[in-house]
Amino acid sequence: MRADAKRNYDKIVEVAREMFREKGYDASLDEIAKRAGVGPGTLYRHFPTRENLIDAVLQSWVDRVNDTADKALAREGTDRDVLLAWFEEYVALISQHRGGPAKITSAMDDPASPIRPKCQVLAGANDRVLDQLRGRGALRPGVESVQVCRLVGGIATVADQSGLEQSAVRPLLEVVADGLLHP
Amino acid sequence: MRADAKRNYDKIVEVAREMFREKGYDASLDEIAKRAGVGPGTLYRHFPTRENLIDAVLQSWVDRVNDTADKALAREGTDRDVLLAWFEEYVALISQHRGGPAKITSAMDDPASPIRPKCQVLAGANDRVLDQLRGRGALRPGVESVQVCRLVGGIATVADQSGLEQSAVRPLLEVVADGLLHP
DNA sequence: ACCTGAACACCGTTCAAGT
DNA sequence: ACCTGAACACCGTTCAAGT
């Protein structure tokens, strides 16, 4: 990659990260190009779709996902506490930007989505946490990891779109946790 | 209302219902006006926002909501069966059009949404079903109706956005039901 | 090889001109 | 009183012309 191309690429990603934080994942690509000081054509060759740009912005995110799961695996407490703490972190991870919960949750199932590999990292992290609980006999039989991603992702999506406080999200996560753990 | 105004109004609603069925709730308003044979200005005076148009399309929907709840209240079976059957009908009611689950679920909490009154009818219907189960001592303490709307609405939203089959939705509803019913 | 920016198609919205 | 349709602002996307 030529030096000026790399400079443009990096600047676009930097500006996109800011804009997504301010306006959510549906921020105007035109304005991102403008603020990055490049023509719209430059943005489009580097990132043919919006999802390609999101993918670049999520570069360091996968590390944070794995770190968070590691901490969850080392946590002390009842099975319910461990599961709920992980759920809250799961919600936080995908709710970083407005529109994130919906985008990330639906990309998990979409083979055509450029961000799917990164979403699968989150699904894998969720898998590891559930497996530990399964090993302790804490989970009901038949609980699949992908279902948990959809349940918690659904709650995060509603919270995101309704602007719910974290205190309103917690009881929803508790219902799901109680439905997953052995009675 | 003048005769030609009423004729235009009705035609727009009729075409909108078709378009929403085909393309979902984010169908082009421009094309709706075009197919209805009116200028864009005419559509905008009758329906200043997209939600006003959706509200008109949902006119007969509230009756169907109440009928569905009545049937759920009269159903035989275990508490779990009754609750799950209602959940499946709840999902079907809000998933009629693409984008419906997200729109209806978030409008419940939004005092500024024109469709809020109609969404409240659904919330009220859900209330009645839950109250019956509460009367039988089936529900855990502290379960609020609005939380159930958010949980089931969240599942429907994910299913809508990921194009999930009904057979993939069922186990998610079961987790929520198990989390709500007495262990 | 890469960038620019004009040009295009589409969308929602407004409003002056008509009947 | 109501309708029309041109006009505008904004968006994503393409591509011929430049360096």
PDB file of N, CA, C and O in Angstrom, chain B residues 126-170:
ATOM      1  N   ASN B 126     -51.377  -8.150  26.861  1.00  0.00           N
ATOM      2  CA  ASN B 126     -50.357  -8.951  27.535  1.00  0.00           C
ATOM      3  C   ASN B 126     -50.583  -8.941  29.050  1.00  0.00           C
ATOM      4  O   ASN B 126     -50.453  -9.967  29.720  1.00  0.00           O
ATOM      5  N   ASP B 127     -50.975  -7.773  29.543  1.00  0.00           N
ATOM      6  CA  ASP B 127     -51.286  -7.610  30.963  1.00  0.00           C
ATOM      7  C   ASP B 127     -52.388  -8.563  31.413  1.00  0.00           C
ATOM      8  O   ASP B 127     -52.275  -9.217  32.460  1.00  0.00           O
ATOM      9  N   ARG B 128     -53.410  -8.644  30.608  1.00  0.00           N
ATOM     10  CA  ARG B 128     -54.552  -9.498  30.979  1.00  0.00           C
ATOM     11  C   ARG B 128     -54.136 -10.968  31.046  1.00  0.00           C
ATOM     12  O   ARG B 128     -54.519 -11.689  31.974  1.00  0.00           O
ATOM     13  N   VAL B 129     -53.360 -11.392  30.067  1.00  0.00           N
ATOM     14  CA  VAL B 129     -52.922 -12.799  30.062  1.00  0.00           C
ATOM     15  C   VAL B 129     -52.048 -13.086  31.281  1.00  0.00           C
ATOM     16  O   VAL B 129     -52.219 -14.101  31.968  1.00  0.00           O
ATOM     17  N   LEU B 130     -51.131 -12.177  31.570  1.00  0.00           N
ATOM     18  CA  LEU B 130     -50.256 -12.387  32.722  1.00  0.00           C
ATOM     19  C   LEU B 130     -51.036 -12.382  34.032  1.00  0.00           C
ATOM     20  O   LEU B 130     -50.741 -13.162  34.943  1.00  0.00           O
ATOM     21  N   ASP B 131     -52.026 -11.489  34.112  1.00  0.00           N
ATOM     22  CA  ASP B 131     -52.816 -11.407  35.347  1.00  0.00           C
ATOM     23  C   ASP B 131     -53.531 -12.719  35.641  1.00  0.00           C
ATOM     24  O   ASP B 131     -53.618 -13.142  36.791  1.00  0.00           O
ATOM     25  N   GLN B 132     -54.045 -13.340  34.591  1.00  0.00           N
ATOM     26  CA  GLN B 132     -54.710 -14.622  34.798  1.00  0.00           C
ATOM     27  C   GLN B 132     -53.738 -15.651  35.379  1.00  0.00           C
ATOM     28  O   GLN B 132     -54.070 -16.379  36.320  1.00  0.00           O
ATOM     29  N   LEU B 133     -52.525 -15.682  34.821  1.00  0.00           N
ATOM     30  CA  LEU B 133     -51.525 -16.638  35.301  1.00  0.00           C
ATOM     31  C   LEU B 133     -51.087 -16.284  36.720  1.00  0.00           C
ATOM     32  O   LEU B 133     -50.842 -17.163  37.552  1.00  0.00           O
ATOM     33  N   ARG B 134     -51.006 -15.002  36.983  1.00  0.00           N
ATOM     34  CA  ARG B 134     -50.644 -14.559  38.333  1.00  0.00           C
ATOM     35  C   ARG B 134     -51.698 -15.035  39.338  1.00  0.00           C
ATOM     36  O   ARG B 134     -51.368 -15.486  40.437  1.00  0.00           O
ATOM     37  N   GLY B 135     -52.961 -14.939  38.948  1.00  0.00           N
ATOM     38  CA  GLY B 135     -54.059 -15.377  39.809  1.00  0.00           C
ATOM     39  C   GLY B 135     -53.947 -16.851  40.168  1.00  0.00           C
ATOM     40  O   GLY B 135     -54.360 -17.282  41.242  1.00  0.00           O
ATOM     41  N   ARG B 136     -53.382 -17.607  39.286  1.00  0.00           N
ATOM     42  CA  ARG B 136     -53.190 -19.036  39.564  1.00  0.00           C
ATOM     43  C   ARG B 136     -51.890 -19.299  40.319  1.00  0.00           C
ATOM     44  O   ARG B 136     -51.518 -20.446  40.539  1.00  0.00           O
ATOM     45  N   GLY B 137     -51.162 -18.234  40.631  1.00  0.00           N
ATOM     46  CA  GLY B 137     -49.878 -18.399  41.333  1.00  0.00           C
ATOM     47  C   GLY B 137     -48.795 -18.981  40.462  1.00  0.00           C
ATOM     48  O   GLY B 137     -47.845 -19.577  40.965  1.00  0.00           O
ATOM     49  N   ALA B 138     -48.923 -18.790  39.159  1.00  0.00           N
ATOM     50  CA  ALA B 138     -47.971 -19.420  38.235  1.00  0.00           C
ATOM     51  C   ALA B 138     -46.690 -18.608  38.065  1.00  0.00           C
ATOM     52  O   ALA B 138     -45.637 -19.169  37.768  1.00  0.00           O
ATOM     53  N   LEU B 139     -46.793 -17.290  38.247  1.00  0.00           N
ATOM     54  CA  LEU B 139     -45.646 -16.422  37.949  1.00  0.00           C
ATOM     55  C   LEU B 139     -44.790 -16.146  39.179  1.00  0.00           C
ATOM     56  O   LEU B 139     -45.301 -16.044  40.300  1.00  0.00           O
ATOM     57  N   ARG B 140     -43.493 -16.014  38.929  1.00  0.00           N
ATOM     58  CA  ARG B 140     -42.597 -15.605  40.008  1.00  0.00           C
ATOM     59  C   ARG B 140     -42.955 -14.189  40.453  1.00  0.00           C
ATOM     60  O   ARG B 140     -43.483 -13.404  39.662  1.00  0.00           O
ATOM     61  N   PRO B 141     -42.654 -13.857  41.689  1.00  0.00           N
ATOM     62  CA  PRO B 141     -42.942 -12.490  42.142  1.00  0.00           C
ATOM     63  C   PRO B 141     -42.050 -11.482  41.419  1.00  0.00           C
ATOM     64  O   PRO B 141     -40.924 -11.807  41.039  1.00  0.00           O
ATOM     65  N   GLY B 142     -42.578 -10.292  41.222  1.00  0.00           N
ATOM     66  CA  GLY B 142     -41.780  -9.220  40.635  1.00  0.00           C
ATOM     67  C   GLY B 142     -41.783  -9.178  39.125  1.00  0.00           C
ATOM     68  O   GLY B 142     -41.114  -8.331  38.532  1.00  0.00           O
ATOM     69  N   VAL B 143     -42.534 -10.053  38.492  1.00  0.00           N
ATOM     70  CA  VAL B 143     -42.612 -10.033  37.033  1.00  0.00           C
ATOM     71  C   VAL B 143     -43.549  -8.909  36.589  1.00  0.00           C
ATOM     72  O   VAL B 143     -44.722  -8.898  36.943  1.00  0.00           O
ATOM     73  N   GLU B 144     -43.001  -7.973  35.813  1.00  0.00           N
ATOM     74  CA  GLU B 144     -43.833  -6.870  35.323  1.00  0.00           C
ATOM     75  C   GLU B 144     -44.166  -7.073  33.854  1.00  0.00           C
ATOM     76  O   GLU B 144     -43.360  -7.595  33.089  1.00  0.00           O
ATOM     77  N   SER B 145     -45.338  -6.618  33.493  1.00  0.00           N
ATOM     78  CA  SER B 145     -45.827  -6.815  32.126  1.00  0.00           C
ATOM     79  C   SER B 145     -44.903  -6.174  31.089  1.00  0.00           C
ATOM     80  O   SER B 145     -44.619  -6.752  30.041  1.00  0.00           O
ATOM     81  N   VAL B 146     -44.422  -4.986  31.395  1.00  0.00           N
ATOM     82  CA  VAL B 146     -43.577  -4.281  30.427  1.00  0.00           C
ATOM     83  C   VAL B 146     -42.278  -5.047  30.167  1.00  0.00           C
ATOM     84  O   VAL B 146     -41.739  -5.034  29.047  1.00  0.00           O
ATOM     85  N   GLN B 147     -41.796  -5.740  31.182  1.00  0.00           N
ATOM     86  CA  GLN B 147     -40.578  -6.538  30.988  1.00  0.00           C
ATOM     87  C   GLN B 147     -40.829  -7.684  30.021  1.00  0.00           C
ATOM     88  O   GLN B 147     -39.979  -7.998  29.181  1.00  0.00           O
ATOM     89  N   VAL B 148     -41.995  -8.278  30.144  1.00  0.00           N
ATOM     90  CA  VAL B 148     -42.336  -9.388  29.244  1.00  0.00           C
ATOM     91  C   VAL B 148     -42.441  -8.881  27.801  1.00  0.00           C
ATOM     92  O   VAL B 148     -41.972  -9.526  26.865  1.00  0.00           O
ATOM     93  N   CYS B 149     -43.040  -7.702  27.643  1.00  0.00           N
ATOM     94  CA  CYS B 149     -43.129  -7.112  26.297  1.00  0.00           C
ATOM     95  C   CYS B 149     -41.735  -6.906  25.710  1.00  0.00           C
ATOM     96  O   CYS B 149     -41.500  -7.135  24.523  1.00  0.00           O
ATOM     97  N   ARG B 150     -40.821  -6.465  26.538  1.00  0.00           N
ATOM     98  CA  ARG B 150     -39.453  -6.222  26.050  1.00  0.00           C
ATOM     99  C   ARG B 150     -38.738  -7.524  25.714  1.00  0.00           C
ATOM    100  O   ARG B 150     -38.007  -7.607  24.723  1.00  0.00           O
ATOM    101  N   LEU B 151     -38.931  -8.528  26.541  1.00  0.00           N
ATOM    102  CA  LEU B 151     -38.265  -9.819  26.290  1.00  0.00           C
ATOM    103  C   LEU B 151     -38.792 -10.463  25.017  1.00  0.00           C
ATOM    104  O   LEU B 151     -38.014 -10.873  24.145  1.00  0.00           O
ATOM    105  N   VAL B 152     -40.095 -10.566  24.910  1.00  0.00           N
ATOM    106  CA  VAL B 152     -40.679 -11.210  23.728  1.00  0.00           C
ATOM    107  C   VAL B 152     -40.472 -10.323  22.498  1.00  0.00           C
ATOM    108  O   VAL B 152     -40.186 -10.822  21.404  1.00  0.00           O
ATOM    109  N   GLY B 153     -40.579  -9.013  22.689  1.00  0.00           N
ATOM    110  CA  GLY B 153     -40.301  -8.086  21.591  1.00  0.00           C
ATOM    111  C   GLY B 153     -38.863  -8.184  21.119  1.00  0.00           C
ATOM    112  O   GLY B 153     -38.581  -8.087  19.919  1.00  0.00           O
ATOM    113  N   GLY B 154     -37.954  -8.383  22.043  1.00  0.00           N
ATOM    114  CA  GLY B 154     -36.543  -8.541  21.680  1.00  0.00           C
ATOM    115  C   GLY B 154     -36.307  -9.792  20.863  1.00  0.00           C
ATOM    116  O   GLY B 154     -35.578  -9.768  19.861  1.00  0.00           O
ATOM    117  N   ILE B 155     -36.927 -10.878  21.261  1.00  0.00           N
ATOM    118  CA  ILE B 155     -36.798 -12.128  20.501  1.00  0.00           C
ATOM    119  C   ILE B 155     -37.372 -11.942  19.103  1.00  0.00           C
ATOM    120  O   ILE B 155     -36.755 -12.344  18.104  1.00  0.00           O
ATOM    121  N   ALA B 156     -38.529 -11.313  19.022  1.00  0.00           N
ATOM    122  CA  ALA B 156     -39.156 -11.098  17.710  1.00  0.00           C
ATOM    123  C   ALA B 156     -38.296 -10.193  16.835  1.00  0.00           C
ATOM    124  O   ALA B 156     -38.203 -10.389  15.620  1.00  0.00           O
ATOM    125  N   THR B 157     -37.650  -9.210  17.457  1.00  0.00           N
ATOM    126  CA  THR B 157     -36.798  -8.288  16.702  1.00  0.00           C
ATOM    127  C   THR B 157     -35.600  -9.024  16.108  1.00  0.00           C
ATOM    128  O   THR B 157     -35.280  -8.873  14.924  1.00  0.00           O
ATOM    129  N   VAL B 158     -34.942  -9.834  16.923  1.00  0.00           N
ATOM    130  CA  VAL B 158     -33.814 -10.614  16.418  1.00  0.00           C
ATOM    131  C   VAL B 158     -34.268 -11.571  15.318  1.00  0.00           C
ATOM    132  O   VAL B 158     -33.610 -11.702  14.273  1.00  0.00           O
ATOM    133  N   ALA B 159     -35.381 -12.233  15.538  1.00  0.00           N
ATOM    134  CA  ALA B 159     -35.897 -13.170  14.543  1.00  0.00           C
ATOM    135  C   ALA B 159     -36.195 -12.445  13.232  1.00  0.00           C
ATOM    136  O   ALA B 159     -35.879 -12.937  12.140  1.00  0.00           O
ATOM    137  N   ASP B 160     -36.777 -11.257  13.345  1.00  0.00           N
ATOM    138  CA  ASP B 160     -37.110 -10.456  12.165  1.00  0.00           C
ATOM    139  C   ASP B 160     -35.852 -10.057  11.414  1.00  0.00           C
ATOM    140  O   ASP B 160     -35.768 -10.194  10.185  1.00  0.00           O
ATOM    141  N   GLN B 161     -34.852  -9.594  12.141  1.00  0.00           N
ATOM    142  CA  GLN B 161     -33.647  -9.064  11.500  1.00  0.00           C
ATOM    143  C   GLN B 161     -32.702 -10.157  11.022  1.00  0.00           C
ATOM    144  O   GLN B 161     -31.862  -9.923  10.160  1.00  0.00           O
ATOM    145  N   SER B 162     -32.823 -11.345  11.590  1.00  0.00           N
ATOM    146  CA  SER B 162     -31.975 -12.456  11.146  1.00  0.00           C
ATOM    147  C   SER B 162     -32.722 -13.422  10.244  1.00  0.00           C
ATOM    148  O   SER B 162     -32.120 -14.386   9.754  1.00  0.00           O
ATOM    149  N   GLY B 163     -34.017 -13.189  10.036  1.00  0.00           N
ATOM    150  CA  GLY B 163     -34.804 -14.095   9.208  1.00  0.00           C
ATOM    151  C   GLY B 163     -34.896 -15.489   9.781  1.00  0.00           C
ATOM    152  O   GLY B 163     -34.799 -16.484   9.064  1.00  0.00           O
ATOM    153  N   LEU B 164     -35.106 -15.579  11.102  1.00  0.00           N
ATOM    154  CA  LEU B 164     -35.184 -16.898  11.754  1.00  0.00           C
ATOM    155  C   LEU B 164     -36.497 -17.605  11.449  1.00  0.00           C
ATOM    156  O   LEU B 164     -37.541 -16.970  11.331  1.00  0.00           O
ATOM    157  N   GLU B 165     -36.421 -18.930  11.344  1.00  0.00           N
ATOM    158  CA  GLU B 165     -37.625 -19.751  11.219  1.00  0.00           C
ATOM    159  C   GLU B 165     -38.374 -19.752  12.551  1.00  0.00           C
ATOM    160  O   GLU B 165     -37.786 -19.532  13.604  1.00  0.00           O
ATOM    161  N   GLN B 166     -39.647 -20.062  12.476  1.00  0.00           N
ATOM    162  CA  GLN B 166     -40.430 -20.145  13.713  1.00  0.00           C
ATOM    163  C   GLN B 166     -39.886 -21.236  14.637  1.00  0.00           C
ATOM    164  O   GLN B 166     -39.926 -21.105  15.859  1.00  0.00           O
ATOM    165  N   SER B 167     -39.343 -22.297  14.031  1.00  0.00           N
ATOM    166  CA  SER B 167     -38.815 -23.399  14.847  1.00  0.00           C
ATOM    167  C   SER B 167     -37.572 -22.976  15.627  1.00  0.00           C
ATOM    168  O   SER B 167     -37.221 -23.586  16.630  1.00  0.00           O
ATOM    169  N   ALA B 168     -36.901 -21.924  15.183  1.00  0.00           N
ATOM    170  CA  ALA B 168     -35.743 -21.412  15.916  1.00  0.00           C
ATOM    171  C   ALA B 168     -36.167 -20.410  16.980  1.00  0.00           C
ATOM    172  O   ALA B 168     -35.407 -20.119  17.907  1.00  0.00           O
ATOM    173  N   VAL B 169     -37.369 -19.870  16.836  1.00  0.00           N
ATOM    174  CA  VAL B 169     -37.861 -18.888  17.802  1.00  0.00           C
ATOM    175  C   VAL B 169     -38.406 -19.584  19.036  1.00  0.00           C
ATOM    176  O   VAL B 169     -38.210 -19.124  20.166  1.00  0.00           O
ATOM    177  N   ARG B 170     -39.064 -20.684  18.820  1.00  0.00           N
ATOM    178  CA  ARG B 170     -39.718 -21.415  19.913  1.00  0.00           C
ATOM    179  C   ARG B 170     -38.810 -21.669  21.124  1.00  0.00           C
ATOM    180  O   ARG B 170     -39.198 -21.345  22.255  1.00  0.00           O
TER     181      ARG B 170
END
